[in-house]
Short mmCIF file of C-alpha atoms and ligand atoms in Angstrom, two decimals:
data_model
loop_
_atom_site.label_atom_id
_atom_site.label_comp_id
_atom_site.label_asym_id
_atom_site.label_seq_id
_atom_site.Cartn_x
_atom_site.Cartn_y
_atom_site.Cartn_z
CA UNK A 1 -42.29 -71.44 -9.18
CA UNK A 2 -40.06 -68.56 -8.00
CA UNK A 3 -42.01 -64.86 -7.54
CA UNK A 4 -39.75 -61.90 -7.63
CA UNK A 5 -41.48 -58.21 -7.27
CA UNK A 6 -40.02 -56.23 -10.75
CA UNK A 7 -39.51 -52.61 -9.88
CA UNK A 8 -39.99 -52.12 -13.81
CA UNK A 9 -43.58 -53.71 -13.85
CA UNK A 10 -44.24 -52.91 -10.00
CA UNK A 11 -45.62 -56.34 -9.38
CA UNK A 12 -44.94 -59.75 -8.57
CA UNK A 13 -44.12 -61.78 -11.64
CA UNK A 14 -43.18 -65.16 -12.07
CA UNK A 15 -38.89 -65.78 -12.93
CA UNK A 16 -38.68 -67.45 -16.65
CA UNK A 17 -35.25 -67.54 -17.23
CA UNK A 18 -33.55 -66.78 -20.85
CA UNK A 19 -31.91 -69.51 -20.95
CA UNK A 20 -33.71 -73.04 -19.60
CA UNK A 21 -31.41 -73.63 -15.97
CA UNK A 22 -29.65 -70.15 -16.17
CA UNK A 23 -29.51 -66.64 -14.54
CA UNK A 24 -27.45 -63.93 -15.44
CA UNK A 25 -27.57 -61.22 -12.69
CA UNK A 26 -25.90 -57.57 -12.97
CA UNK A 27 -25.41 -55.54 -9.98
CA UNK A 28 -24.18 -52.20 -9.72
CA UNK A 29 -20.86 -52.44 -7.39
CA UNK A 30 -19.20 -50.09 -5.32
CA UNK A 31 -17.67 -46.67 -6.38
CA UNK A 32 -14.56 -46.80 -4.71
CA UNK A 33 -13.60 -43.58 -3.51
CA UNK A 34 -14.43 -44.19 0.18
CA UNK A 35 -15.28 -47.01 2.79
CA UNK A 36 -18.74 -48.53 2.02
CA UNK A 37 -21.32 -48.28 4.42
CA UNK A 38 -23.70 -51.03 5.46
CA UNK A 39 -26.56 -49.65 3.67
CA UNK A 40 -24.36 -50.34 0.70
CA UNK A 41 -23.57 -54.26 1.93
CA UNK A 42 -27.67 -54.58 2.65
CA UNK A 43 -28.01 -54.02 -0.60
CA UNK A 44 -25.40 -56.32 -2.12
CA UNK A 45 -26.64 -58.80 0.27
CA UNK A 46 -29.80 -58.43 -1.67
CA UNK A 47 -28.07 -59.70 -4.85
CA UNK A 48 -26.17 -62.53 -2.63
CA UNK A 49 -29.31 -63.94 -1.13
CA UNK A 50 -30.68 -64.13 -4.84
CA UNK A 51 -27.87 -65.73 -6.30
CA UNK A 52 -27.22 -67.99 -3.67
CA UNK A 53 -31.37 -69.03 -3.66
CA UNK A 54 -31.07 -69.13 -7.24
CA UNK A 55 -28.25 -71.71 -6.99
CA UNK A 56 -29.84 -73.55 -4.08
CA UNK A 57 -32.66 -73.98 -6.86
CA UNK A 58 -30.65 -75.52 -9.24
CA UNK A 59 -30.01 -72.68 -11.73
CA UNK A 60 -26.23 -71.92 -12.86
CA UNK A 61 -25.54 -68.62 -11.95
CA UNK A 62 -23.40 -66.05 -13.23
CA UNK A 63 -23.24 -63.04 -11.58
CA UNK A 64 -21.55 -59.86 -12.67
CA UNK A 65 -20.71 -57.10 -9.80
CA UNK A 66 -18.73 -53.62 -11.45
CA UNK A 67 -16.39 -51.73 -9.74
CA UNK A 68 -17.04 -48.29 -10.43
CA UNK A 69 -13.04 -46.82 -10.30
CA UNK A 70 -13.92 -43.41 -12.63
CA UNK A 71 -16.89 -41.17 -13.85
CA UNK A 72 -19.09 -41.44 -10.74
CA UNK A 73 -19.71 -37.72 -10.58
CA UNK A 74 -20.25 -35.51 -7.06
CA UNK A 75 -23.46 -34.42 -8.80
CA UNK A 76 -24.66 -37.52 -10.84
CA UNK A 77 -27.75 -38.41 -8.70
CA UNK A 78 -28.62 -34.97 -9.09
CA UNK A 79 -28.69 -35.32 -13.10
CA UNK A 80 -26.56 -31.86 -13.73
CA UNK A 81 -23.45 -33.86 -15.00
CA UNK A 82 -21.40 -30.68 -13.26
CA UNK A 83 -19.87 -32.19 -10.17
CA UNK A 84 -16.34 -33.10 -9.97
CA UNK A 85 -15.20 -37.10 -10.36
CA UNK A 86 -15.60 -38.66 -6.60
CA UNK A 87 -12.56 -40.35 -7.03
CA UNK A 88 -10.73 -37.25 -8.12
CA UNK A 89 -12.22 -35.33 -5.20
CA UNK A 90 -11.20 -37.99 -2.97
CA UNK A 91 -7.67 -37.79 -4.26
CA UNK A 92 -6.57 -34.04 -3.30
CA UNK A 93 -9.11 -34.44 -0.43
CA UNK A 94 -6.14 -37.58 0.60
CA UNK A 95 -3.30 -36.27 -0.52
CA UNK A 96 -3.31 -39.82 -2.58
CA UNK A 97 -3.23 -40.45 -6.27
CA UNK A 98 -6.40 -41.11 -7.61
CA UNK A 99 -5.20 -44.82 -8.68
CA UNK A 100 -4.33 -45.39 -5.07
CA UNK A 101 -7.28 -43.99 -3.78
CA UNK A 102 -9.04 -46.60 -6.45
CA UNK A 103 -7.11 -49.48 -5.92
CA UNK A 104 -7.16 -49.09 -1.71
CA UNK A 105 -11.16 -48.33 -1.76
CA UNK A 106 -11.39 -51.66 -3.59
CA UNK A 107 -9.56 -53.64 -1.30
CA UNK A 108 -11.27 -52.80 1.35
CA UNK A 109 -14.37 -53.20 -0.17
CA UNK A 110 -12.68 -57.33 -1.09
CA UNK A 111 -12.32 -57.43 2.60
CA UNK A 112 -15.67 -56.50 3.82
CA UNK A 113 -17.01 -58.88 0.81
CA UNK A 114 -15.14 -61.66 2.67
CA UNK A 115 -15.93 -60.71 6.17
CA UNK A 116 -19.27 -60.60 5.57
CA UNK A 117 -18.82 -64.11 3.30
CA UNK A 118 -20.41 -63.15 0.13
CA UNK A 119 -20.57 -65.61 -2.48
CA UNK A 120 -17.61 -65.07 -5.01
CA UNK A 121 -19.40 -63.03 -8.07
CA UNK A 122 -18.44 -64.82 -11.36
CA UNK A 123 -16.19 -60.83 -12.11
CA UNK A 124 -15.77 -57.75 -10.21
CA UNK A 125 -15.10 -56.00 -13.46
CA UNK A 126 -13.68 -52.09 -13.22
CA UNK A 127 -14.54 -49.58 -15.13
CA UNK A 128 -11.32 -48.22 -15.85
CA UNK A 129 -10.12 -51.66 -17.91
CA UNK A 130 -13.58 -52.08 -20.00
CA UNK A 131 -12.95 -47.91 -21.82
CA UNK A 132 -13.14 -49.55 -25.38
CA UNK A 133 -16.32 -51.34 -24.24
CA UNK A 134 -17.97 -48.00 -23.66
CA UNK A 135 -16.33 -45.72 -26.65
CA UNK A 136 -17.89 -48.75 -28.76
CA UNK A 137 -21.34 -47.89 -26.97
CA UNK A 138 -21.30 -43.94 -27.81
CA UNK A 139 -20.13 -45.10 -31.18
CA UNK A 140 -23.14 -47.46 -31.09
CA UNK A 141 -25.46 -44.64 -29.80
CA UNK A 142 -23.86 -42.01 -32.50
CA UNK A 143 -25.19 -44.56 -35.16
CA UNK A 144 -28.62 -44.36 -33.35
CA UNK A 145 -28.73 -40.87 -33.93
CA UNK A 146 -29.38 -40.72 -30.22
CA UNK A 147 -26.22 -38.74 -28.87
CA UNK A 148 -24.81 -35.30 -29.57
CA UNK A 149 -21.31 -33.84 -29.39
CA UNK A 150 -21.11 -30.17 -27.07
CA UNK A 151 -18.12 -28.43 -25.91
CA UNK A 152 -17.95 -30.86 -22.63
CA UNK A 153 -19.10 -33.46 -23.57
CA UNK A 154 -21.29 -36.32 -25.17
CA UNK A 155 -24.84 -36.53 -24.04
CA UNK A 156 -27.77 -38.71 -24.65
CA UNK A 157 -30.71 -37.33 -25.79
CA UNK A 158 -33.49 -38.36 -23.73
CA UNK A 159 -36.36 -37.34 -25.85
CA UNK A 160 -35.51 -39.72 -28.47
CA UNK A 161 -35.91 -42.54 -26.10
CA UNK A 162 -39.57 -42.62 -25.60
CA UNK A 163 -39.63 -45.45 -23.05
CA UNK A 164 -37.58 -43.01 -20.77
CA UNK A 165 -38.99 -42.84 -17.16
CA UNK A 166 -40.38 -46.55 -17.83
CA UNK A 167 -38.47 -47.61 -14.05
CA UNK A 168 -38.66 -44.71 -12.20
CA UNK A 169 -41.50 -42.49 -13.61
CA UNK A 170 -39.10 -39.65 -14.28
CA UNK A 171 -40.51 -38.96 -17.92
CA UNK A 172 -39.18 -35.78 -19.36
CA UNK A 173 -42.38 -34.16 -19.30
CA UNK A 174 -42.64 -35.25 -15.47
CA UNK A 175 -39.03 -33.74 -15.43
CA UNK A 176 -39.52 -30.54 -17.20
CA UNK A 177 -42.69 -30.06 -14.61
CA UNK A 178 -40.76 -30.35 -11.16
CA UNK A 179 -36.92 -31.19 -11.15
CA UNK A 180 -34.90 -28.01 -10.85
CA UNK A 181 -31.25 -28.78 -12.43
CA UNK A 182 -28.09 -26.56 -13.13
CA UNK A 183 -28.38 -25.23 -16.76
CA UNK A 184 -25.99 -26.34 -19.31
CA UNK A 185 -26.19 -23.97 -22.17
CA UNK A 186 -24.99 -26.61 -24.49
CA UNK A 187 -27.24 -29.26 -23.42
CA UNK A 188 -30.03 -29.45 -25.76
CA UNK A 189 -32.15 -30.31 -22.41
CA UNK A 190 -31.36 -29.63 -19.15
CA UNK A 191 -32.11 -33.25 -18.19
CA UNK A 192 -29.90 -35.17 -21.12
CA UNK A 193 -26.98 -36.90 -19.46
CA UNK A 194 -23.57 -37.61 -20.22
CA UNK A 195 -22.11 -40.72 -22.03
CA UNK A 196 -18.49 -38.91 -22.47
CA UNK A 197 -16.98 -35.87 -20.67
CA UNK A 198 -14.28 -34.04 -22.06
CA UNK A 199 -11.23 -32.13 -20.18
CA UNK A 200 -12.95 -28.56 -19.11
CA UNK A 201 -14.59 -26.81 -16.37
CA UNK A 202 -14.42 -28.77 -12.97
CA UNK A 203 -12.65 -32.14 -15.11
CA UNK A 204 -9.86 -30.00 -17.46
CA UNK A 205 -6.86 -31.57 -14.91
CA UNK A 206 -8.79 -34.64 -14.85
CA UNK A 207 -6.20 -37.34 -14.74
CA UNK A 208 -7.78 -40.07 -15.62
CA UNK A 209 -8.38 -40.21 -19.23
CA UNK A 210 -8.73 -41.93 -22.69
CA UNK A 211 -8.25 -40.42 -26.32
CA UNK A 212 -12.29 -41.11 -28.11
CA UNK A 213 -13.10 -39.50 -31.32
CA UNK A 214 -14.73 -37.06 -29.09
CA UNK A 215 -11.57 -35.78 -27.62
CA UNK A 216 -9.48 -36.87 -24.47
CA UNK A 217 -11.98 -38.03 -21.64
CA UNK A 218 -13.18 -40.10 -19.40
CA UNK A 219 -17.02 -42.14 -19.76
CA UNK A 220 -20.40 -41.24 -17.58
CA UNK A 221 -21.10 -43.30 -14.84
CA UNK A 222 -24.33 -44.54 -16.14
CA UNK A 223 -22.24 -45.85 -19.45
CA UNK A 224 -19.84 -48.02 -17.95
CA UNK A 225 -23.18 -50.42 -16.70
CA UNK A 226 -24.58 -50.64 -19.73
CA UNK A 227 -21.28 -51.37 -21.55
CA UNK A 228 -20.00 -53.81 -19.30
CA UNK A 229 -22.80 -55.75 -18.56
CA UNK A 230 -23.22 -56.33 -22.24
CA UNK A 231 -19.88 -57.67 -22.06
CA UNK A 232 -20.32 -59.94 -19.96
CA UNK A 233 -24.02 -61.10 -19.58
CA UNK A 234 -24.98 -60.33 -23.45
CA UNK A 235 -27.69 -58.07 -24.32
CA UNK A 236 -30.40 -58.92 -21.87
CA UNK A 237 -30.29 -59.80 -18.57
CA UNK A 238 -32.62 -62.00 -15.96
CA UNK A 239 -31.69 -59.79 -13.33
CA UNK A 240 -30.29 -56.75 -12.48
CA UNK A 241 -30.18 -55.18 -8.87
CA UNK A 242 -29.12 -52.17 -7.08
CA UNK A 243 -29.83 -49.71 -4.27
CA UNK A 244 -33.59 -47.55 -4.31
CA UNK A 245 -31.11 -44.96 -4.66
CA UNK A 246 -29.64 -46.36 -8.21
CA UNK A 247 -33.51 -46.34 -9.72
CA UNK A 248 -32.92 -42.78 -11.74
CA UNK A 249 -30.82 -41.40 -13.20
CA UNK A 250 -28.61 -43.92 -12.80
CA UNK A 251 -30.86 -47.45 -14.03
CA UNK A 252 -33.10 -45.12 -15.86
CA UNK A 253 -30.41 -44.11 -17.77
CA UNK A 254 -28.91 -47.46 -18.49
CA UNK A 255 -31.87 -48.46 -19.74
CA UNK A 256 -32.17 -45.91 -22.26
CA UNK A 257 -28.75 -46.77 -23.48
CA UNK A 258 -28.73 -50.49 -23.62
CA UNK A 259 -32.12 -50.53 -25.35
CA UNK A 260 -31.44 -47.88 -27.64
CA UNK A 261 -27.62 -49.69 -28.80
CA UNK A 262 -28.51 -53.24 -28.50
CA UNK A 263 -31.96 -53.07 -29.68
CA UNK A 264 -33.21 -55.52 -27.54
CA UNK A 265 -35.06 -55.31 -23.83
CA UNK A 266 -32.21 -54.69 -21.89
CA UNK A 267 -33.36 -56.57 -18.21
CA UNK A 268 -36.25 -58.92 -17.33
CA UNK A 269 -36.53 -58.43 -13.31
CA UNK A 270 -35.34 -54.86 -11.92
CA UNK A 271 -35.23 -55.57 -8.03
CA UNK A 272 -34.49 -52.88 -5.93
CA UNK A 273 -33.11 -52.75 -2.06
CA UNK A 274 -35.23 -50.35 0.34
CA UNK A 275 -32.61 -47.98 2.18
CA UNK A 276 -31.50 -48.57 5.15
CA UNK A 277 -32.26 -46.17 8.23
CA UNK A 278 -30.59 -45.78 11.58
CA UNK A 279 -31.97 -45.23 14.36
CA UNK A 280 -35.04 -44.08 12.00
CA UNK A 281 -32.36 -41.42 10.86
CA UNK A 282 -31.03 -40.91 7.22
CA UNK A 283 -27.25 -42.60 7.37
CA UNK A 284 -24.83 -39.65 7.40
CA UNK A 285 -21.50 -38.68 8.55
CA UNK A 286 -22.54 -35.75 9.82
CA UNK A 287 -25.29 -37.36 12.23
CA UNK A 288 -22.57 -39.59 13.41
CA UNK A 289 -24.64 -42.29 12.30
CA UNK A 290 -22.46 -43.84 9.54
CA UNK A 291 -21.24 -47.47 9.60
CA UNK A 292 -18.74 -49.37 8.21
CA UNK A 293 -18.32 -53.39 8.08
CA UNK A 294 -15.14 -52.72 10.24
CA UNK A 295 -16.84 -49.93 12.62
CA UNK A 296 -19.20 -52.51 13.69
CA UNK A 297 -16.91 -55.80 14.23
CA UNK A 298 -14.66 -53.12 16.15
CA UNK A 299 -17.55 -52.49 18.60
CA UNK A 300 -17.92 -56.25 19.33
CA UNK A 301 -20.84 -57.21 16.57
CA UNK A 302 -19.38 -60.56 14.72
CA UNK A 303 -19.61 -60.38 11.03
CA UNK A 304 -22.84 -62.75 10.61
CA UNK A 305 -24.54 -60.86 13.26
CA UNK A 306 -24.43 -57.85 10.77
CA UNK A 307 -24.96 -60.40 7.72
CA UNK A 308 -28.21 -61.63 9.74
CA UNK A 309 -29.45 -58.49 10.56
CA UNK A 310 -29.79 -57.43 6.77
CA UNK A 311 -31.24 -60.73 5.48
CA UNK A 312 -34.05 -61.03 8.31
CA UNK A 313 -36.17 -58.20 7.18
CA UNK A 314 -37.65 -58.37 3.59
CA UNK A 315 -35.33 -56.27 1.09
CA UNK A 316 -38.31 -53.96 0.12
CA UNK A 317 -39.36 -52.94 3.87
CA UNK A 318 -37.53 -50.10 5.19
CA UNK A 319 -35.01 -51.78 7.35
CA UNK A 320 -34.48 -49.67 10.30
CA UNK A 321 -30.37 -50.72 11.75
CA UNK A 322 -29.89 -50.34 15.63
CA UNK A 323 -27.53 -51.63 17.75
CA UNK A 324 -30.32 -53.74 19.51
CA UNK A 325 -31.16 -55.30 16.45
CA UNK A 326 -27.60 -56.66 16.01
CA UNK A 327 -27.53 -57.92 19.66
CA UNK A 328 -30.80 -59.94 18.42
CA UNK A 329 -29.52 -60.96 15.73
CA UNK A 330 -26.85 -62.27 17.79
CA UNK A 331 -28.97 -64.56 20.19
CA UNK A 332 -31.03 -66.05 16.93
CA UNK A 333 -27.43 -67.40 15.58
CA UNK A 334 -26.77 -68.40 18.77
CA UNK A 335 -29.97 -70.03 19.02
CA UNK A 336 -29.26 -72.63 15.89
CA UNK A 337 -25.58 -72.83 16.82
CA UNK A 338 -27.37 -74.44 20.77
CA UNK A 339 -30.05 -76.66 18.48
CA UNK A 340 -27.06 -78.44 16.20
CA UNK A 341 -24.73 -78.61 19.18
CA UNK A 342 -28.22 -80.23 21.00
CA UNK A 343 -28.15 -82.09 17.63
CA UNK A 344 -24.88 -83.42 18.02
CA UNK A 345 -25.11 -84.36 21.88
CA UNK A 346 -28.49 -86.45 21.32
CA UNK A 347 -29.22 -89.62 22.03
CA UNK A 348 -29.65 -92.56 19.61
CA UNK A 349 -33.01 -94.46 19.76
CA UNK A 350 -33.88 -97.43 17.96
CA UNK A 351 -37.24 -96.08 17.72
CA UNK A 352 -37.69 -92.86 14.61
CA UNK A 353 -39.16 -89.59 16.21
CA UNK A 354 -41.12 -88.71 12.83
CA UNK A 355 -38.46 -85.74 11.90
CA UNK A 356 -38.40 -86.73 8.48
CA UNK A 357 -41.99 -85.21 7.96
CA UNK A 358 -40.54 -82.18 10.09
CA UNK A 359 -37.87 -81.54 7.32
CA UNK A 360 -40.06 -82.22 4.83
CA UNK A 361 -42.36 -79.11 6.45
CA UNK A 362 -40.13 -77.35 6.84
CA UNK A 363 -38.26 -77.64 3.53
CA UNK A 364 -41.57 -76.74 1.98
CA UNK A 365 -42.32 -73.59 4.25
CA UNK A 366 -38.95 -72.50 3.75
CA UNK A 367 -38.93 -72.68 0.12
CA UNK A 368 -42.50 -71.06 0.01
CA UNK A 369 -41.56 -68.02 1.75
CA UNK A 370 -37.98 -67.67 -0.68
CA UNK A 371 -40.28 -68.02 -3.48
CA UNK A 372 -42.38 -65.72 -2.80
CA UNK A 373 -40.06 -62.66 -3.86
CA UNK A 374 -37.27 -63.35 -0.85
CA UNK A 375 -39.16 -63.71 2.06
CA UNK A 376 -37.47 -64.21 4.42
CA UNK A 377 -39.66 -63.57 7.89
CA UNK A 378 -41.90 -66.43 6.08
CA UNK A 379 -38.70 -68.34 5.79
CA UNK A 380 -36.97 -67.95 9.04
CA UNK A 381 -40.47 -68.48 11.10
CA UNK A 382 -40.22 -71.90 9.45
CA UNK A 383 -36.73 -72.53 10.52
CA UNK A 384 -37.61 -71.45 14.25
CA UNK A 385 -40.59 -73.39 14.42
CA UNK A 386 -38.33 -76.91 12.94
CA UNK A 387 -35.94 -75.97 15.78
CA UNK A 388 -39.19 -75.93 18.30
CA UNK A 389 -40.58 -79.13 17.27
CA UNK A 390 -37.29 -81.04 17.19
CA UNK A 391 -35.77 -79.88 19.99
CA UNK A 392 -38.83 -81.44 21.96
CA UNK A 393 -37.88 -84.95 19.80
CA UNK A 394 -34.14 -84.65 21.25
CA UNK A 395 -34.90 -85.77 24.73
CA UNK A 396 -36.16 -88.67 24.15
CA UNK A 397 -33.72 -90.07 21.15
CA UNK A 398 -33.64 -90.02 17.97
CA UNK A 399 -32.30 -92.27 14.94
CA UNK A 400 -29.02 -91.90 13.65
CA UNK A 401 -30.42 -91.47 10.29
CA UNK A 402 -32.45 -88.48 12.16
CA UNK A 403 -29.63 -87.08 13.09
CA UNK A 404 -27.89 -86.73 9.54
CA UNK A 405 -31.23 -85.40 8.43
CA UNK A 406 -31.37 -83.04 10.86
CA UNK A 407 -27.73 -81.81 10.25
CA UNK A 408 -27.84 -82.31 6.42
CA UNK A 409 -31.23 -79.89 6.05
CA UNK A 410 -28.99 -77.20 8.31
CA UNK A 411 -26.03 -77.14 6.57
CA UNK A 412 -27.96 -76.59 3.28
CA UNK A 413 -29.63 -73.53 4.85
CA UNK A 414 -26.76 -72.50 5.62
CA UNK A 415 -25.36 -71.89 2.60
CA UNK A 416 -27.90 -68.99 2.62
CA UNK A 417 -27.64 -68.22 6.04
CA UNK A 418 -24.30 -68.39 6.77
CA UNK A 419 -24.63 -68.12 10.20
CA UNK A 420 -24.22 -71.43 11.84
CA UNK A 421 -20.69 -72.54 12.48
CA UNK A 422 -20.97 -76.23 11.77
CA UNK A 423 -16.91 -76.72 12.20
CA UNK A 424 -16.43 -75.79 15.79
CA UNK A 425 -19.70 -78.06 16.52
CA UNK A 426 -18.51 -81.14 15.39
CA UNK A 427 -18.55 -84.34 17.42
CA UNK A 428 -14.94 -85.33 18.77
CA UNK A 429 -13.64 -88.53 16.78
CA UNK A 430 -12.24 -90.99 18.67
CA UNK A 431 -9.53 -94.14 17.72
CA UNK A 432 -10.85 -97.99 17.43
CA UNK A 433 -8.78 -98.24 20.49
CA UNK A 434 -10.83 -95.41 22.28
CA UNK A 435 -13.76 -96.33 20.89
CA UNK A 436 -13.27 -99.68 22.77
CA UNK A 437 -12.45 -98.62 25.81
CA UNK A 438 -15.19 -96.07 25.64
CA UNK A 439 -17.74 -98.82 25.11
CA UNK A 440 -16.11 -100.84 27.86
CA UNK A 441 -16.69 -98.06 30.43
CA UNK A 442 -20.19 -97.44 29.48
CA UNK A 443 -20.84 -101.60 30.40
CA UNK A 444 -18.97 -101.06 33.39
CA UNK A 445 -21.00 -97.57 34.39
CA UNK A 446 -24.29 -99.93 33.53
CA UNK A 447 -23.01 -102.35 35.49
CA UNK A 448 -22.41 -100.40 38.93
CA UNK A 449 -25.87 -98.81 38.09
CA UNK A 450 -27.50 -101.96 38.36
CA UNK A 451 -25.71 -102.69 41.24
CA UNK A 452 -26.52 -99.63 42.91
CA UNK A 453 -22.84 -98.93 43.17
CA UNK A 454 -23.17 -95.05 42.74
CA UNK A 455 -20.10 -93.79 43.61
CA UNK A 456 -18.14 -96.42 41.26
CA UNK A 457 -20.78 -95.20 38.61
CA UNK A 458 -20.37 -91.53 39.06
CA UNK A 459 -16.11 -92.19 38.75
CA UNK A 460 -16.41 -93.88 35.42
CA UNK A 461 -18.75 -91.10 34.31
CA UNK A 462 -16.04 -88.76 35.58
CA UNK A 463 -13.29 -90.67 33.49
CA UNK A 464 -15.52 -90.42 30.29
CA UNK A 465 -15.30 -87.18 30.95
CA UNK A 466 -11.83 -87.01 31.19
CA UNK A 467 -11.84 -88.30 27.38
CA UNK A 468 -13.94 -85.96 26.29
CA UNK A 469 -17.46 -88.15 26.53
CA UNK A 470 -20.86 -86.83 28.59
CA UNK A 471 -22.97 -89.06 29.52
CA UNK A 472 -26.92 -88.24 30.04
CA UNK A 473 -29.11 -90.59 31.87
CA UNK A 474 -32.47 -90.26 30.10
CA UNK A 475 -35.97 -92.30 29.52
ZN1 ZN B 1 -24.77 -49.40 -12.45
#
């Protein structure tokens, strides 16, 4: 039984998937108008670490990830629908057209993705090819009676959604008592949003646009979700994740669209990522303090070191990033990478050293702690205690059929993990004809032992060497 913590309920609930063996995950993506920071990877990672449990599991997964390549507004988190389009800001800001600027944001985003060795999502849809998608929505919504037309746009009307403020407690009455927002003398309230913006004020030369029966425009940010995870996932959805950030209006607003043009819940489990602080500081350019996948492997840190860092700590604890913590995150890779290679390099008993109860502890702790909404410090303790009691187990032999357990129960963890480069560990193979001549030294070596012929012992252990074999002399 799996526990995830839903950010819609605010407790722990048990997962019971739609469909019998099947997830269907949304994540907000990227909006490509700049380099991604790792606060923006933790929280992808987030989604990764679920899908890949999920899969580990047994479920078939398909996971949906947007790219968000028009209508993410300068202002949107701020709910005024006023700001200029990022990517249209980042354009003249560039001296780039705003496709470029789109299409090189999203590479580099595909890079980091790799880098950091994500788990392929089943689409990285963009926003900018799914525009019928979302003029079907408004159409949807106009239906609803939910949506009206002003001079710049199309907005939703959040008081006739009276679930609104179900994720984030933003109500409209909580609204009307504390947010301050720029007035819109069209808006019928201050805090409706927009589903379609027409060509005036800050967007008349925007240049990225589509004829709707509402005029030439482009679609609101919060739209393009809810329009293309219907797409692709259907109506409702096990999962859907995102930044703390996302929660309103962005998530909030989604909801009230989906539910409103579907007419069905939209999402089972909301799970949100805590944000990420450095140095106990808010990320920011301006404090210097802003990362990018590619800052960070140019200062030295390796790729799972940062990939490590973010899945140690539990996604809903503040995760506070330092240098220090990368460096430690550093030595605990390290740490498996010394057990397999100890792994690899032990001796073979006759005798079994028990370690098939230690995976089966293990196996169990480990899955406890990921079922228990991602827990990964429950998890990993698990994992480092394994490597303790093994590692004691090593010195004195173990089976061959040990061994493979051993190495089997790591790989599969790392599949989550990542971390633990199997490849470069591997034993060398030798030829039949090697292998021979191999076993024929080791006789020989026994035999000068017995003999208390030292020195002839020490050169065949020094031609074993030579081909690549190290001999220990244990109990
Ligand atoms: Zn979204």
């Amino acid at each position: 039984m799996m526990q995830i913590y839903n950010s819609l309920t605010r407790k722990k609930e048990e997962f019971k998937p739609i469909e019998e063996g099947k997830a269907r995950i949304y994540t907000c993506g990227p909006t490509v108008y700049s380099n991604a920071h790792v606060g923006n990877f933790s929280s992808f990672l987030m989604a990764d670490l679920l899908v890949r449990y999920l899969k580990y599991k047994g479920y078939e997964v398909k996971w949906i990830m947007n790219i968000t390549d028009v209508g993410h507004l300068t202002d949107d988190n701020e709910l005024s629908d006023s700001g200029e389009d990022k990517l249209e800001a980042a354009s003249k800001k560039e001296n780039k057209t705003v496709w470029e600027i789109a299409r090189y944001y999203e590479e580099l985003f595909m890079n980091d993705l790799k880098a950091l060795k994500f788990t392929p999502a089943f689409k990285y849809p963009r926003a900018t090819e799914h525009v019928n998608e979302m003029i079907d929505m408004v159409k949807e919504l106009e239906n609803k009676g939910v949506v009206y037309e002003t001079s710049d746009g199309v907005y939703f009307d959040i008081s006739k959604f009276k679930d609104y403020g179900k994720l984030s407690g933003n109500s409209l009455e909580a609204l009307q008592a504390g947010a301050r927002v720029e007035i819109n003398e069209d808006k019928r309230s201050a805090f409706d949003f927009a589903v379609w913006k027409k060509l005036t004020g800050k967007n008349e030369a925007h240049i990225m646009k589509w004829e709707s029966p509402w005029g030439t425009g482009f679609p609101g940010w919060h739209l393009e979700c809810s329009a293309m995870s219907k797409k692709y996932l259907g109506d409702t959805l096990d999962f859907h994740t995102g930044g703390e950030d996302n929660k309103f209006p962005h998530h909030e607003s989604e909801i009230a669209q989906s539910e409103t043009a579907n007419g069905e819940k939209f999402v089972n489990y909301w799970m949100h990522k805590s944000r990420v602080v450095v140095n106990n500081e808010k990320m920011s350019k301006s404090l210097g303090n802003f990362f990018t996948v590619s800052d960070l492997i140019k200062k030295g840190f390796s790729a799972d070191a940062i990939r490590f860092t973010f899945l140690s700590a539990h996604y809903r604890s503040k995760l506070n990033f330092t240098e220090e913590q990368l460096k430690e995150s550093q030595k605990a890779i390290d740490k498996f990478n010394d057990f397999i290679q100890a792994v690899y390099n032990s001796v073979i008993s006759e005798k079994e050293a028990g370690i098939l109860e230690d995976v089966k502890i293990a196996k169990d702790q480990f899955e406890k702690g990921m079922d228990d909404d991602l827990n990964m410090s429950v998890a990993l303790a698990s994992l480092y205690g394994f490597i303790k009691t093994v590692r004691k187990k090593l010195d004195t032999g173990i089976s061959q059929y040990e061994k493979d357990l051993v190495i089997n129960f790591m790989k599969t963890l790392n599949s989550i993990f990542e971390v633990l480069d199997f490849e470069l560990k591997k034993e060398k193979e030798f030829s039949g004809e090697e292998q021979n001549r191999i076993s024929e030294l080791i006789e020989m070596r026994n035999k000068s032992r017995s003999e208390k012929n030292w020195a002839e012992a020490d050169r065949i252990r020094d031609e074993l060497i030579k081909m690549g074999v190290k001999i220990a002399d244990k109990k």
